[in-house]
Each structure stands twice: as C-alpha cells, then as structure tokens.
CSV table of C-alpha atoms in Angstrom, one decimal:
chain,number,residue,atom,x,y,z
A,11,UNK,CA,80.4,98.9,115.4
A,12,UNK,CA,78.6,97.7,112.4
A,13,UNK,CA,80.3,96.1,109.6
A,14,UNK,CA,79.1,94.9,106.4
A,15,UNK,CA,81.3,92.3,104.3
A,16,UNK,CA,81.1,92.5,100.8
A,17,UNK,CA,81.8,88.9,98.9
A,18,UNK,CA,81.2,84.9,98.9
A,19,UNK,CA,84.9,83.4,99.4
A,20,UNK,CA,87.1,81.9,101.9
A,21,UNK,CA,88.8,85.6,102.1
A,22,UNK,CA,85.4,87.0,103.6
A,23,UNK,CA,84.7,84.5,106.0
A,24,UNK,CA,88.4,85.1,107.5
A,25,UNK,CA,87.4,88.8,107.5
A,26,UNK,CA,84.2,87.9,109.3
A,27,UNK,CA,85.9,85.8,111.6
A,28,UNK,CA,89.0,88.5,112.5
A,29,UNK,CA,86.2,90.8,112.9
A,30,UNK,CA,84.3,88.9,115.9
A,31,UNK,CA,87.4,88.5,117.7
A,32,UNK,CA,87.4,92.8,117.7
A,33,UNK,CA,85.0,93.7,120.6
A,34,UNK,CA,84.4,97.0,118.9
A,35,UNK,CA,82.9,95.2,116.7
A,36,UNK,CA,79.0,94.3,117.6
A,37,UNK,CA,76.8,93.4,114.1
A,38,UNK,CA,78.2,91.4,111.2
A,39,UNK,CA,76.7,91.1,108.4
A,40,UNK,CA,77.4,89.6,104.6
A,41,UNK,CA,76.4,89.9,101.3
A,42,UNK,CA,76.3,87.4,99.9
A,43,UNK,CA,77.9,85.1,102.1
A,44,UNK,CA,78.2,81.2,101.7
A,45,UNK,CA,77.3,78.1,104.0
A,46,UNK,CA,79.8,78.7,106.7
A,47,UNK,CA,79.5,82.3,106.8
A,48,UNK,CA,76.0,82.0,107.2
A,49,UNK,CA,76.9,80.2,110.8
A,50,UNK,CA,78.3,84.2,112.4
A,51,UNK,CA,76.7,86.8,109.8
A,52,UNK,CA,73.2,87.3,108.8
A,53,UNK,CA,73.4,87.0,105.2
A,54,UNK,CA,71.3,88.7,102.5
A,55,UNK,CA,71.0,88.3,98.6
A,56,UNK,CA,72.3,91.8,96.6
A,57,UNK,CA,74.0,92.2,93.7
A,58,UNK,CA,77.5,93.0,94.8
A,59,UNK,CA,78.6,94.9,91.5
A,60,UNK,CA,75.7,97.4,91.7
A,61,UNK,CA,77.0,100.4,93.7
A,62,UNK,CA,73.3,101.6,94.3
A,63,UNK,CA,72.5,98.1,95.9
A,64,UNK,CA,75.1,97.9,98.3
A,65,UNK,CA,74.7,101.4,99.3
A,66,UNK,CA,71.5,101.0,99.6
A,67,UNK,CA,71.4,97.7,101.8
A,68,UNK,CA,73.8,99.1,103.7
A,69,UNK,CA,71.6,102.1,104.4
A,70,UNK,CA,68.4,99.7,105.1
A,71,UNK,CA,71.3,97.7,107.8
A,72,UNK,CA,72.3,101.1,109.9
A,73,UNK,CA,75.9,99.5,109.1
A,74,UNK,CA,79.0,102.1,110.5
A,75,UNK,CA,81.5,100.2,107.9
A,76,UNK,CA,81.3,98.4,104.5
A,77,UNK,CA,84.2,96.5,103.7
A,78,UNK,CA,84.6,95.4,100.1
A,79,UNK,CA,85.9,91.7,99.7
A,80,UNK,CA,86.0,91.1,95.6
A,81,UNK,CA,88.3,93.4,93.6
A,82,UNK,CA,85.4,93.5,90.4
A,83,UNK,CA,83.1,95.5,92.9
A,84,UNK,CA,86.1,97.5,93.7
A,85,UNK,CA,86.9,98.2,89.9
A,86,UNK,CA,83.2,99.1,89.2
A,87,UNK,CA,83.1,101.6,91.5
A,88,UNK,CA,81.6,100.4,94.0
A,89,UNK,CA,82.9,101.8,97.4
A,90,UNK,CA,82.4,105.4,95.5
A,91,UNK,CA,78.3,104.3,95.8
A,92,UNK,CA,79.1,103.1,99.9
A,93,UNK,CA,81.2,106.8,100.6
A,94,UNK,CA,78.7,108.7,98.7
A,95,UNK,CA,75.4,107.4,100.6
A,96,UNK,CA,77.6,108.7,104.1
A,97,UNK,CA,79.0,105.4,105.1
A,98,UNK,CA,82.3,104.5,105.6
A,99,UNK,CA,84.1,102.0,103.3
A,100,UNK,CA,87.4,100.0,103.4
A,101,UNK,CA,88.0,99.6,99.7
A,102,UNK,CA,89.3,101.8,97.3
A,103,UNK,CA,87.8,104.1,94.8
A,104,UNK,CA,87.2,103.3,90.8
A,105,UNK,CA,90.1,105.2,89.7
A,106,UNK,CA,93.0,103.7,92.5
A,107,UNK,CA,90.9,100.3,91.7
A,108,UNK,CA,93.2,100.7,87.9
A,109,UNK,CA,96.5,99.3,89.5
A,110,UNK,CA,94.5,96.2,89.5
A,111,UNK,CA,91.9,96.6,87.1
A,112,UNK,CA,94.4,97.1,84.5
A,113,UNK,CA,97.7,96.0,84.5
A,114,UNK,CA,99.0,98.4,81.6
A,115,UNK,CA,97.8,101.0,84.2
A,116,UNK,CA,99.6,99.4,87.2
A,117,UNK,CA,102.9,99.2,84.8
A,118,UNK,CA,102.5,102.7,84.2
A,119,UNK,CA,101.9,103.8,87.6
A,120,UNK,CA,105.0,102.2,88.8
A,121,UNK,CA,107.2,103.2,86.6
A,122,UNK,CA,106.3,107.4,87.5
A,123,UNK,CA,107.0,106.4,90.9
A,124,UNK,CA,110.2,104.9,90.3
A,125,UNK,CA,109.6,101.1,91.1
A,126,UNK,CA,111.2,98.4,90.1
A,127,UNK,CA,108.9,95.8,88.2
A,128,UNK,CA,109.2,93.7,85.4
A,129,UNK,CA,109.9,94.9,81.9
A,130,UNK,CA,106.6,94.7,79.8
A,131,UNK,CA,104.8,95.0,76.5
A,132,UNK,CA,101.1,95.4,75.4
A,133,UNK,CA,99.9,93.5,72.5
A,134,UNK,CA,96.4,94.5,71.1
A,135,UNK,CA,96.5,93.2,67.6
A,136,UNK,CA,97.0,89.5,66.5
A,137,UNK,CA,99.5,90.8,63.6
A,138,UNK,CA,102.1,92.5,66.1
A,139,UNK,CA,102.2,89.1,68.3
A,140,UNK,CA,104.9,87.0,67.1
A,141,UNK,CA,107.7,90.0,67.1
A,142,UNK,CA,106.2,90.9,70.2
A,143,UNK,CA,107.2,87.5,71.8
A,144,UNK,CA,110.5,87.5,69.9
A,145,UNK,CA,111.3,90.4,72.0
A,146,UNK,CA,110.4,88.4,75.6
A,147,UNK,CA,111.1,84.7,76.7
A,148,UNK,CA,113.6,82.2,76.1
A,149,UNK,CA,114.6,83.8,72.4
A,150,UNK,CA,115.5,86.6,74.5
A,151,UNK,CA,117.7,84.8,77.0
A,152,UNK,CA,115.1,84.6,79.7
A,153,UNK,CA,113.9,80.9,81.5
A,154,UNK,CA,110.6,81.7,80.3
A,155,UNK,CA,107.6,83.5,78.9
A,156,UNK,CA,105.3,85.4,80.9
A,157,UNK,CA,101.7,86.4,79.1
A,158,UNK,CA,98.9,88.0,80.9
A,159,UNK,CA,95.5,89.3,80.7
A,160,UNK,CA,95.6,92.5,80.9
A,161,UNK,CA,92.5,92.7,82.9
A,162,UNK,CA,90.7,91.1,85.7
A,163,UNK,CA,90.9,87.0,85.2
A,164,UNK,CA,90.7,85.5,89.3
A,165,UNK,CA,94.5,84.6,89.0
A,166,UNK,CA,94.2,82.4,86.1
A,167,UNK,CA,94.8,85.0,83.6
A,168,UNK,CA,98.7,84.5,83.6
A,169,UNK,CA,100.8,81.3,81.9
A,170,UNK,CA,104.3,80.9,82.3
A,171,UNK,CA,106.2,78.9,80.3
A,172,UNK,CA,109.9,78.4,78.5
A,173,UNK,CA,107.3,76.5,75.1
A,174,UNK,CA,106.8,79.1,72.6
A,175,UNK,CA,103.9,77.6,71.5
A,176,UNK,CA,102.1,77.5,74.6
A,177,UNK,CA,102.5,80.9,75.3
A,178,UNK,CA,101.4,82.2,71.6
A,179,UNK,CA,98.4,79.8,72.1
A,180,UNK,CA,97.1,81.6,75.4
A,181,UNK,CA,98.1,85.3,74.1
A,182,UNK,CA,95.9,84.0,70.5
A,183,UNK,CA,93.1,83.2,73.0
A,184,UNK,CA,92.8,86.4,74.6
A,185,UNK,CA,93.6,88.3,71.6
A,186,UNK,CA,90.9,86.1,69.7
A,187,UNK,CA,88.4,87.2,73.3
A,188,UNK,CA,89.0,90.9,72.5
A,189,UNK,CA,91.5,91.6,75.8
A,190,UNK,CA,94.5,93.2,75.6
A,191,UNK,CA,97.9,90.8,76.5
A,192,UNK,CA,100.4,91.9,78.4
A,193,UNK,CA,104.0,89.8,77.8
A,194,UNK,CA,106.2,90.8,80.9
A,195,UNK,CA,110.0,89.5,81.5
A,196,UNK,CA,110.7,86.4,83.4
A,197,UNK,CA,111.8,87.4,87.4
A,198,UNK,CA,113.9,84.8,89.2
A,199,UNK,CA,113.1,84.3,93.1
A,200,UNK,CA,110.5,83.7,95.4
A,201,UNK,CA,107.3,85.1,95.8
A,202,UNK,CA,106.1,87.2,98.4
A,203,UNK,CA,102.5,88.5,99.2
A,204,UNK,CA,102.7,91.6,101.5
A,205,UNK,CA,99.3,93.2,102.1
A,206,UNK,CA,99.6,96.8,103.1
A,207,UNK,CA,96.6,98.9,104.8
A,208,UNK,CA,96.4,102.3,103.2
A,209,UNK,CA,95.0,105.6,103.6
A,210,UNK,CA,96.6,108.2,101.1
A,211,UNK,CA,100.1,108.1,102.0
A,212,UNK,CA,100.3,106.1,105.1
A,213,UNK,CA,101.2,103.0,104.7
A,214,UNK,CA,100.8,100.0,107.3
A,215,UNK,CA,102.3,96.6,106.1
A,216,UNK,CA,100.7,93.1,107.4
A,217,UNK,CA,102.7,90.1,107.5
A,218,UNK,CA,104.4,88.7,104.6
A,219,UNK,CA,103.1,85.8,103.2
A,220,UNK,CA,103.5,83.3,100.3
A,221,UNK,CA,100.8,81.6,98.1
A,222,UNK,CA,100.8,78.5,95.7
A,223,UNK,CA,99.0,79.1,91.9
A,224,UNK,CA,100.0,76.2,89.9
A,225,UNK,CA,97.3,73.4,90.8
A,226,UNK,CA,99.9,70.7,91.9
A,227,UNK,CA,102.4,69.6,93.5
A,228,UNK,CA,105.9,71.0,93.2
A,229,UNK,CA,104.1,74.0,91.1
A,230,UNK,CA,103.0,72.1,88.2
A,231,UNK,CA,99.8,72.3,86.1
A,232,UNK,CA,98.0,75.4,85.2
A,233,UNK,CA,97.5,78.4,87.4
A,234,UNK,CA,94.4,78.9,89.7
A,235,UNK,CA,92.6,81.2,92.4
A,236,UNK,CA,95.5,80.3,94.9
A,237,UNK,CA,96.1,76.3,96.1
A,238,UNK,CA,97.3,77.5,99.6
A,239,UNK,CA,99.5,80.0,101.5
A,240,UNK,CA,101.3,80.7,104.8
A,241,UNK,CA,102.8,82.8,107.2
A,242,UNK,CA,105.3,84.0,108.2
A,243,UNK,CA,108.1,83.9,105.8
A,244,UNK,CA,111.3,82.7,108.1
A,245,UNK,CA,113.8,82.4,105.1
A,246,UNK,CA,112.9,86.3,104.4
A,247,UNK,CA,115.3,88.9,105.8
A,248,UNK,CA,114.7,90.7,108.8
A,249,UNK,CA,114.7,94.4,106.9
A,250,UNK,CA,112.8,93.3,103.8
A,251,UNK,CA,109.1,94.4,104.5
A,252,UNK,CA,110.8,97.8,105.4
A,253,UNK,CA,112.6,97.4,102.0
A,254,UNK,CA,109.5,96.8,100.5
A,255,UNK,CA,107.6,99.7,102.0
A,256,UNK,CA,109.5,102.5,101.8
A,257,UNK,CA,111.1,102.1,98.5
A,258,UNK,CA,108.0,100.7,96.3
A,259,UNK,CA,104.3,100.8,98.3
A,260,UNK,CA,104.7,103.9,99.8
A,261,UNK,CA,106.3,105.4,96.5
A,262,UNK,CA,103.3,104.1,94.1
A,263,UNK,CA,100.7,105.6,97.0
A,264,UNK,CA,102.1,108.8,97.0
A,265,UNK,CA,101.7,108.9,93.2
A,266,UNK,CA,98.1,108.0,93.1
A,267,UNK,CA,97.9,111.0,95.5
A,268,UNK,CA,99.6,113.3,93.1
A,269,UNK,CA,96.8,112.1,90.5
A,270,UNK,CA,94.1,112.9,92.9
A,271,UNK,CA,93.5,109.0,93.0
A,272,UNK,CA,94.4,108.7,96.7
A,273,UNK,CA,94.1,105.0,97.9
A,274,UNK,CA,91.7,104.1,100.2
A,275,UNK,CA,91.8,100.4,101.6
A,276,UNK,CA,94.0,97.2,100.9
A,277,UNK,CA,97.0,97.8,98.8
A,278,UNK,CA,98.2,94.3,97.6
A,279,UNK,CA,102.0,94.0,96.4
A,280,UNK,CA,103.0,90.8,94.6
A,281,UNK,CA,106.7,90.5,94.3
A,282,UNK,CA,109.6,88.0,93.6
A,283,UNK,CA,112.5,88.7,95.4
A,284,UNK,CA,115.5,88.3,92.9
A,285,UNK,CA,119.0,88.6,92.8
A,286,UNK,CA,118.9,92.4,92.4
A,287,UNK,CA,116.3,92.7,95.3
A,288,UNK,CA,112.7,92.7,95.5
A,289,UNK,CA,110.4,93.7,92.1
A,290,UNK,CA,106.5,93.7,91.6
A,291,UNK,CA,104.9,91.4,89.9
A,292,UNK,CA,101.7,93.1,90.1
A,293,UNK,CA,99.4,95.4,92.6
A,294,UNK,CA,96.2,94.1,93.5
A,295,UNK,CA,93.6,96.2,95.0
A,296,UNK,CA,92.4,94.5,97.6
A,297,UNK,CA,92.8,90.8,100.7
A,298,UNK,CA,94.4,88.6,98.3
A,299,UNK,CA,92.7,84.9,98.3
A,300,UNK,CA,94.1,82.7,100.2
A,301,UNK,CA,96.3,84.8,101.5
A,302,UNK,CA,94.1,86.2,104.0
A,303,UNK,CA,93.2,83.4,105.6
A,304,UNK,CA,96.4,82.4,107.3
A,305,UNK,CA,97.9,86.2,107.7
A,306,UNK,CA,94.5,87.2,109.8
A,307,UNK,CA,94.3,84.2,111.9
A,308,UNK,CA,98.0,85.3,113.5
A,309,UNK,CA,96.5,88.8,113.9
A,310,UNK,CA,96.0,90.3,117.3
A,311,UNK,CA,95.4,93.9,116.7
A,312,UNK,CA,91.6,94.5,116.5
A,313,UNK,CA,90.2,94.2,113.0
A,314,UNK,CA,87.1,96.2,112.9
A,315,UNK,CA,89.2,99.5,114.8
A,316,UNK,CA,92.3,98.9,112.2
A,317,UNK,CA,89.7,98.8,109.0
A,318,UNK,CA,87.4,101.8,110.6
A,319,UNK,CA,90.2,103.9,110.8
A,320,UNK,CA,91.8,103.7,107.4
A,321,UNK,CA,88.5,103.9,106.2
A,322,UNK,CA,87.8,107.4,108.2
A,323,UNK,CA,91.0,108.9,107.2
A,324,UNK,CA,92.4,108.3,110.9
A,325,UNK,CA,95.0,105.4,109.8
A,326,UNK,CA,98.5,107.1,111.0
A,327,UNK,CA,96.7,107.5,115.1
A,328,UNK,CA,96.7,103.8,114.9
A,329,UNK,CA,99.3,102.0,117.0
A,330,UNK,CA,101.8,99.5,115.7
A,331,UNK,CA,100.0,96.1,114.6
A,332,UNK,CA,100.5,93.2,117.0
A,333,UNK,CA,100.9,90.0,116.1
A,334,UNK,CA,100.5,86.0,117.6
A,335,UNK,CA,103.4,84.6,118.0
A,336,UNK,CA,103.8,81.0,115.5
A,337,UNK,CA,103.0,80.5,112.0
A,338,UNK,CA,99.3,79.6,110.0
A,339,UNK,CA,98.9,77.1,107.0
A,340,UNK,CA,96.2,77.2,104.6
A,341,UNK,CA,95.5,74.6,102.6
A,342,UNK,CA,92.9,75.1,99.6
A,343,UNK,CA,90.3,71.8,98.8
A,344,UNK,CA,89.3,71.9,95.2
A,345,UNK,CA,86.0,70.6,93.5
A,346,UNK,CA,86.6,67.9,90.7
A,347,UNK,CA,88.1,69.3,87.0
A,348,UNK,CA,88.9,72.6,89.0
A,349,UNK,CA,90.6,75.4,87.5
A,350,UNK,CA,88.4,74.2,84.6
A,351,UNK,CA,85.0,74.0,85.0
A,352,UNK,CA,84.4,72.5,88.5
A,353,UNK,CA,82.1,69.7,88.9
A,354,UNK,CA,79.3,71.4,91.8
A,355,UNK,CA,76.2,69.8,93.9
A,356,UNK,CA,78.2,67.1,96.0
A,357,UNK,CA,77.5,67.1,99.7
A,358,UNK,CA,80.4,68.1,101.9
A,359,UNK,CA,80.7,66.0,104.9
A,360,UNK,CA,83.7,66.4,107.8
A,361,UNK,CA,84.0,70.1,107.4
A,362,UNK,CA,82.5,71.2,110.5
A,363,UNK,CA,85.2,71.9,113.0
A,364,UNK,CA,87.4,74.8,113.5
A,365,UNK,CA,89.6,76.0,110.8
A,366,UNK,CA,87.3,75.3,107.7
A,367,UNK,CA,86.5,78.4,105.9
A,368,UNK,CA,83.8,78.1,103.2
A,369,UNK,CA,84.1,80.0,99.7
A,370,UNK,CA,82.1,77.5,96.9
A,371,UNK,CA,79.8,76.4,99.5
A,372,UNK,CA,75.9,76.7,99.5
A,373,UNK,CA,73.0,74.5,102.1
A,374,UNK,CA,70.5,72.7,99.9
A,375,UNK,CA,67.1,72.8,101.5
A,376,UNK,CA,67.2,69.7,103.3
A,377,UNK,CA,70.2,71.1,105.1
A,378,UNK,CA,73.3,69.3,103.4
A,379,UNK,CA,75.9,71.6,102.2
A,380,UNK,CA,77.4,71.2,98.9
A,381,UNK,CA,79.6,72.6,96.5
A,382,UNK,CA,78.9,75.5,94.7
A,383,UNK,CA,82.4,76.3,93.0
A,384,UNK,CA,86.2,75.9,92.1
A,385,UNK,CA,88.1,76.5,95.2
A,386,UNK,CA,85.6,74.6,98.4
A,387,UNK,CA,86.9,75.1,101.5
A,388,UNK,CA,90.3,76.5,103.0
A,389,UNK,CA,91.8,74.8,105.9
A,390,UNK,CA,93.5,76.8,108.2
A,391,UNK,CA,95.8,74.9,110.7
A,392,UNK,CA,98.2,77.4,113.3
A,393,UNK,CA,100.8,76.1,115.6
A,394,UNK,CA,104.6,77.4,117.1
A,395,UNK,CA,105.8,77.1,113.5
A,396,UNK,CA,105.5,76.2,109.9
A,397,UNK,CA,106.0,72.4,110.8
A,398,UNK,CA,103.4,72.2,113.5
A,399,UNK,CA,100.6,74.2,111.3
A,400,UNK,CA,100.9,72.0,108.2
A,401,UNK,CA,100.3,68.9,110.7
A,402,UNK,CA,97.4,70.9,112.1
A,403,UNK,CA,95.9,71.7,108.4
A,404,UNK,CA,96.5,68.5,107.0
A,405,UNK,CA,95.3,66.8,109.6
A,406,UNK,CA,92.1,68.6,109.0
A,407,UNK,CA,91.5,68.0,105.4
A,408,UNK,CA,91.8,64.4,105.5
A,409,UNK,CA,89.3,64.3,107.2
A,410,UNK,CA,86.8,66.1,104.8
A,411,UNK,CA,84.7,64.1,102.0
A,412,UNK,CA,84.0,66.0,98.8
A,413,UNK,CA,83.7,63.3,96.3
A,414,UNK,CA,86.4,63.8,93.1
A,415,UNK,CA,87.7,67.0,95.1
A,416,UNK,CA,91.7,67.6,95.6
A,417,UNK,CA,94.3,69.8,97.1
A,418,UNK,CA,98.1,69.8,97.2
A,419,UNK,CA,99.8,68.4,99.9
A,420,UNK,CA,103.2,70.7,99.7
A,421,UNK,CA,101.8,73.5,101.5
A,422,UNK,CA,105.0,75.7,102.8
A,423,UNK,CA,106.7,72.1,103.1
A,424,UNK,CA,110.0,73.5,101.8
A,425,UNK,CA,110.0,76.6,103.8
A,426,UNK,CA,109.3,74.3,106.9
A,427,UNK,CA,112.5,72.6,105.4
A,428,UNK,CA,114.3,75.5,104.9
A,429,UNK,CA,115.0,74.9,101.3
A,430,UNK,CA,113.7,78.5,99.7
A,431,UNK,CA,116.8,81.2,100.1
A,432,UNK,CA,116.7,84.8,99.0
C-alpha cells in the first residue's frame, strides 16, 4: 500500500511512524512535512488547503490512501476532492467536518441526537453580549465562564475564567474580528479525549487519553494547542468507553448518516466526566494533537489496514483493535513566547533520539534543524505504567537544547499519583 499523509505536525509524524510499522505499507509520502518526517517519508511541498492540488499530487504519486491530519483541509473539503479523483481518503467530507468547523452546528447536531452537552448560546451581536454573559458563569451560579470562538482556532480560541472582565474581553475581541462567540455552561469533572474510527454507523473506539491545554503547570496560564497528553487513563471506570460510544458517539454518527453527511474518518469526542456522567465539550473531525502521539505509540493493530478499511467502507469487517501493555506519555517542547507569537529560527540540539517527534521544525541550508513554530517537538515516553512513561519522556526532554523553550513538568503526574477520580 502506498500512503500519502497530509500535514506538518507531530501528529503527522506519529501517523507516519505507526504506518511504517504496518507490513502492508510499502511506501510513505507526506506533504508538506517537517525536518523530522523527512527521515521516514518522501516530502512534497503542496498547498494542503487546495483539494485540487492534493488530489493531483496523490494521482501523480499513485497512492492507494490519503490520510489528512489537520482540520483546516477537512473543513475546506479536501477529502471530497481526493475521493472525486478515485483515491481512498481517510477524513470526513466537508459537510461532515462541520462538526468541528462550526461549534454551533456541532451543538445543534448533538441536540438532535439526544447527546448530553453543555448548555450554550451563540452571540453574533456585541449589543447582546452583556445580557448573554449574565446567563452564564458565576453570575448564574456556575464555577466559570466558558467563551469560545465559533470557528476553528487551533485549540486557542477558548477562555475559561471566573473573571467576568476577562470573559467579556475575549468575547468582545472575537466579535470585533467578525467571529461569532459561543458561550457555554461550565462542566465539572476530569476531561477525556476519545478517538473513534468511524465509517457511517460503524464506530471503533481507540484508547482514551487526556491532554493538557493550559501552558503552565497546575493548569495555569492561557490555552494552547496542547502541552502534553497520556494514555491510557487508569482512573476511568472500565465500562466508560462503552458507555460513551453507545450513548454519545454512535447517536451522533447515526444522525450524520440521516442527514446525508455520513462521517468517514476519525471522530474525536472531547468530554468531561461530570458528577452526572459524561458530557461532550466538543467534537473534532480529526486525530487530536498531542493525544495522537501516546495513543498510536500503544497501538498494535496495523494502522494502514485500519484506516484503509474505514476509507473504503469496510470498517465493520475489521477485527478488534489490539494494544500494547503499559502506558505512554507525551510532553510538548514549546518555543519562547508560545502561545503568543513564538520565537523561531533557533537551532535545536539533542533531539536525534528515539521518541522525539517533530512539529514546528525545518532544516536550514547548512543542515541544522531549527524551530519554525510554537509547538516545536513532542517527546513520547513509554513504560510499564505512567510513572515509568513519565520518567522516560522527561529524561529525553531534559537533554534537548532550544534557547528560550519551555515545557510542563506535570504531564500525567496527578494520574500517576492516583489523584484523579470520577
């Protein structure tokens, strides 16, 4: 099987490594890739937001499968263009990708499917903002305001705060930029990311994971695209994944089928395990980053075979997924100033070891690997349990040098110490 992966982050690096372990995958390409993926796949410079350009590249390379990593190409309909060219594609249609592209659409879909989620309200007029804020947050008896950009914001369009002024400032900034605002009720309880491979009404869950959005230890500072993640979740009740699939993911997949927008690809459910049971924070239409990195590190089932089956309508025929024993932890090394405008162009040393996945990197003409984005590297450690996996990841990250870089030191710590419960 010849596979083309679309994207340039650590998620795509993890996808390539997992695909390379599949004996049926004989050739790997990526567009555009980064300094790390260049070592394991042929790289091509292409506009990944152009369906025509991606389909043309896939035809030229004579690939059997295209795997689209980021959400933007999916929301823009790149998967539709690839399928129209007669090539199997792992990734939902433009219509189905609206589940992430518009949070308001996602909320409406969940309501129609009878799925429990946070109470919400869309504000598209600044004149209505203050009255809407009165109906949420501490003013209505909740712990905090949850203010979101209704569109795509790379994980950084959300503010959760008990400070009304901060909530209002974020919402007003979005409205001034022409972006509708989604206000949500606050959901208590630990968060879970559950990836499900979906083919119409067939839903196959992967290992649940937990990610860390805030930039600083103890969940301080602004939201980011994700500073780390771990899998599996030792504190999650054994039957919870089945409950989430049966009561949340399958009803949403079925509702999409009913609407003529059947989902084919990776449906990501972000949930809070509240005192009243699981509730959806959001759905995404692709593999999450950084959760993909630890989840795929533990996957034993051949990934190429799995994704191709979903892309060709044969997911129901696949055997149950197989997983390696133990745990995996991912820690993100970020550039100076991230999540604000990151410092780039600095030389990275000490990263040429196993378990280091590249994200915001490029190679200079002199051969040096330099930073080129906010989240620069993902370091993946594996071990018999979370404590061992943490130790492996942090041992590697401490040996990497990037001027001004920073990382969280508490990824998976509370879980490893048994301080999370449902």
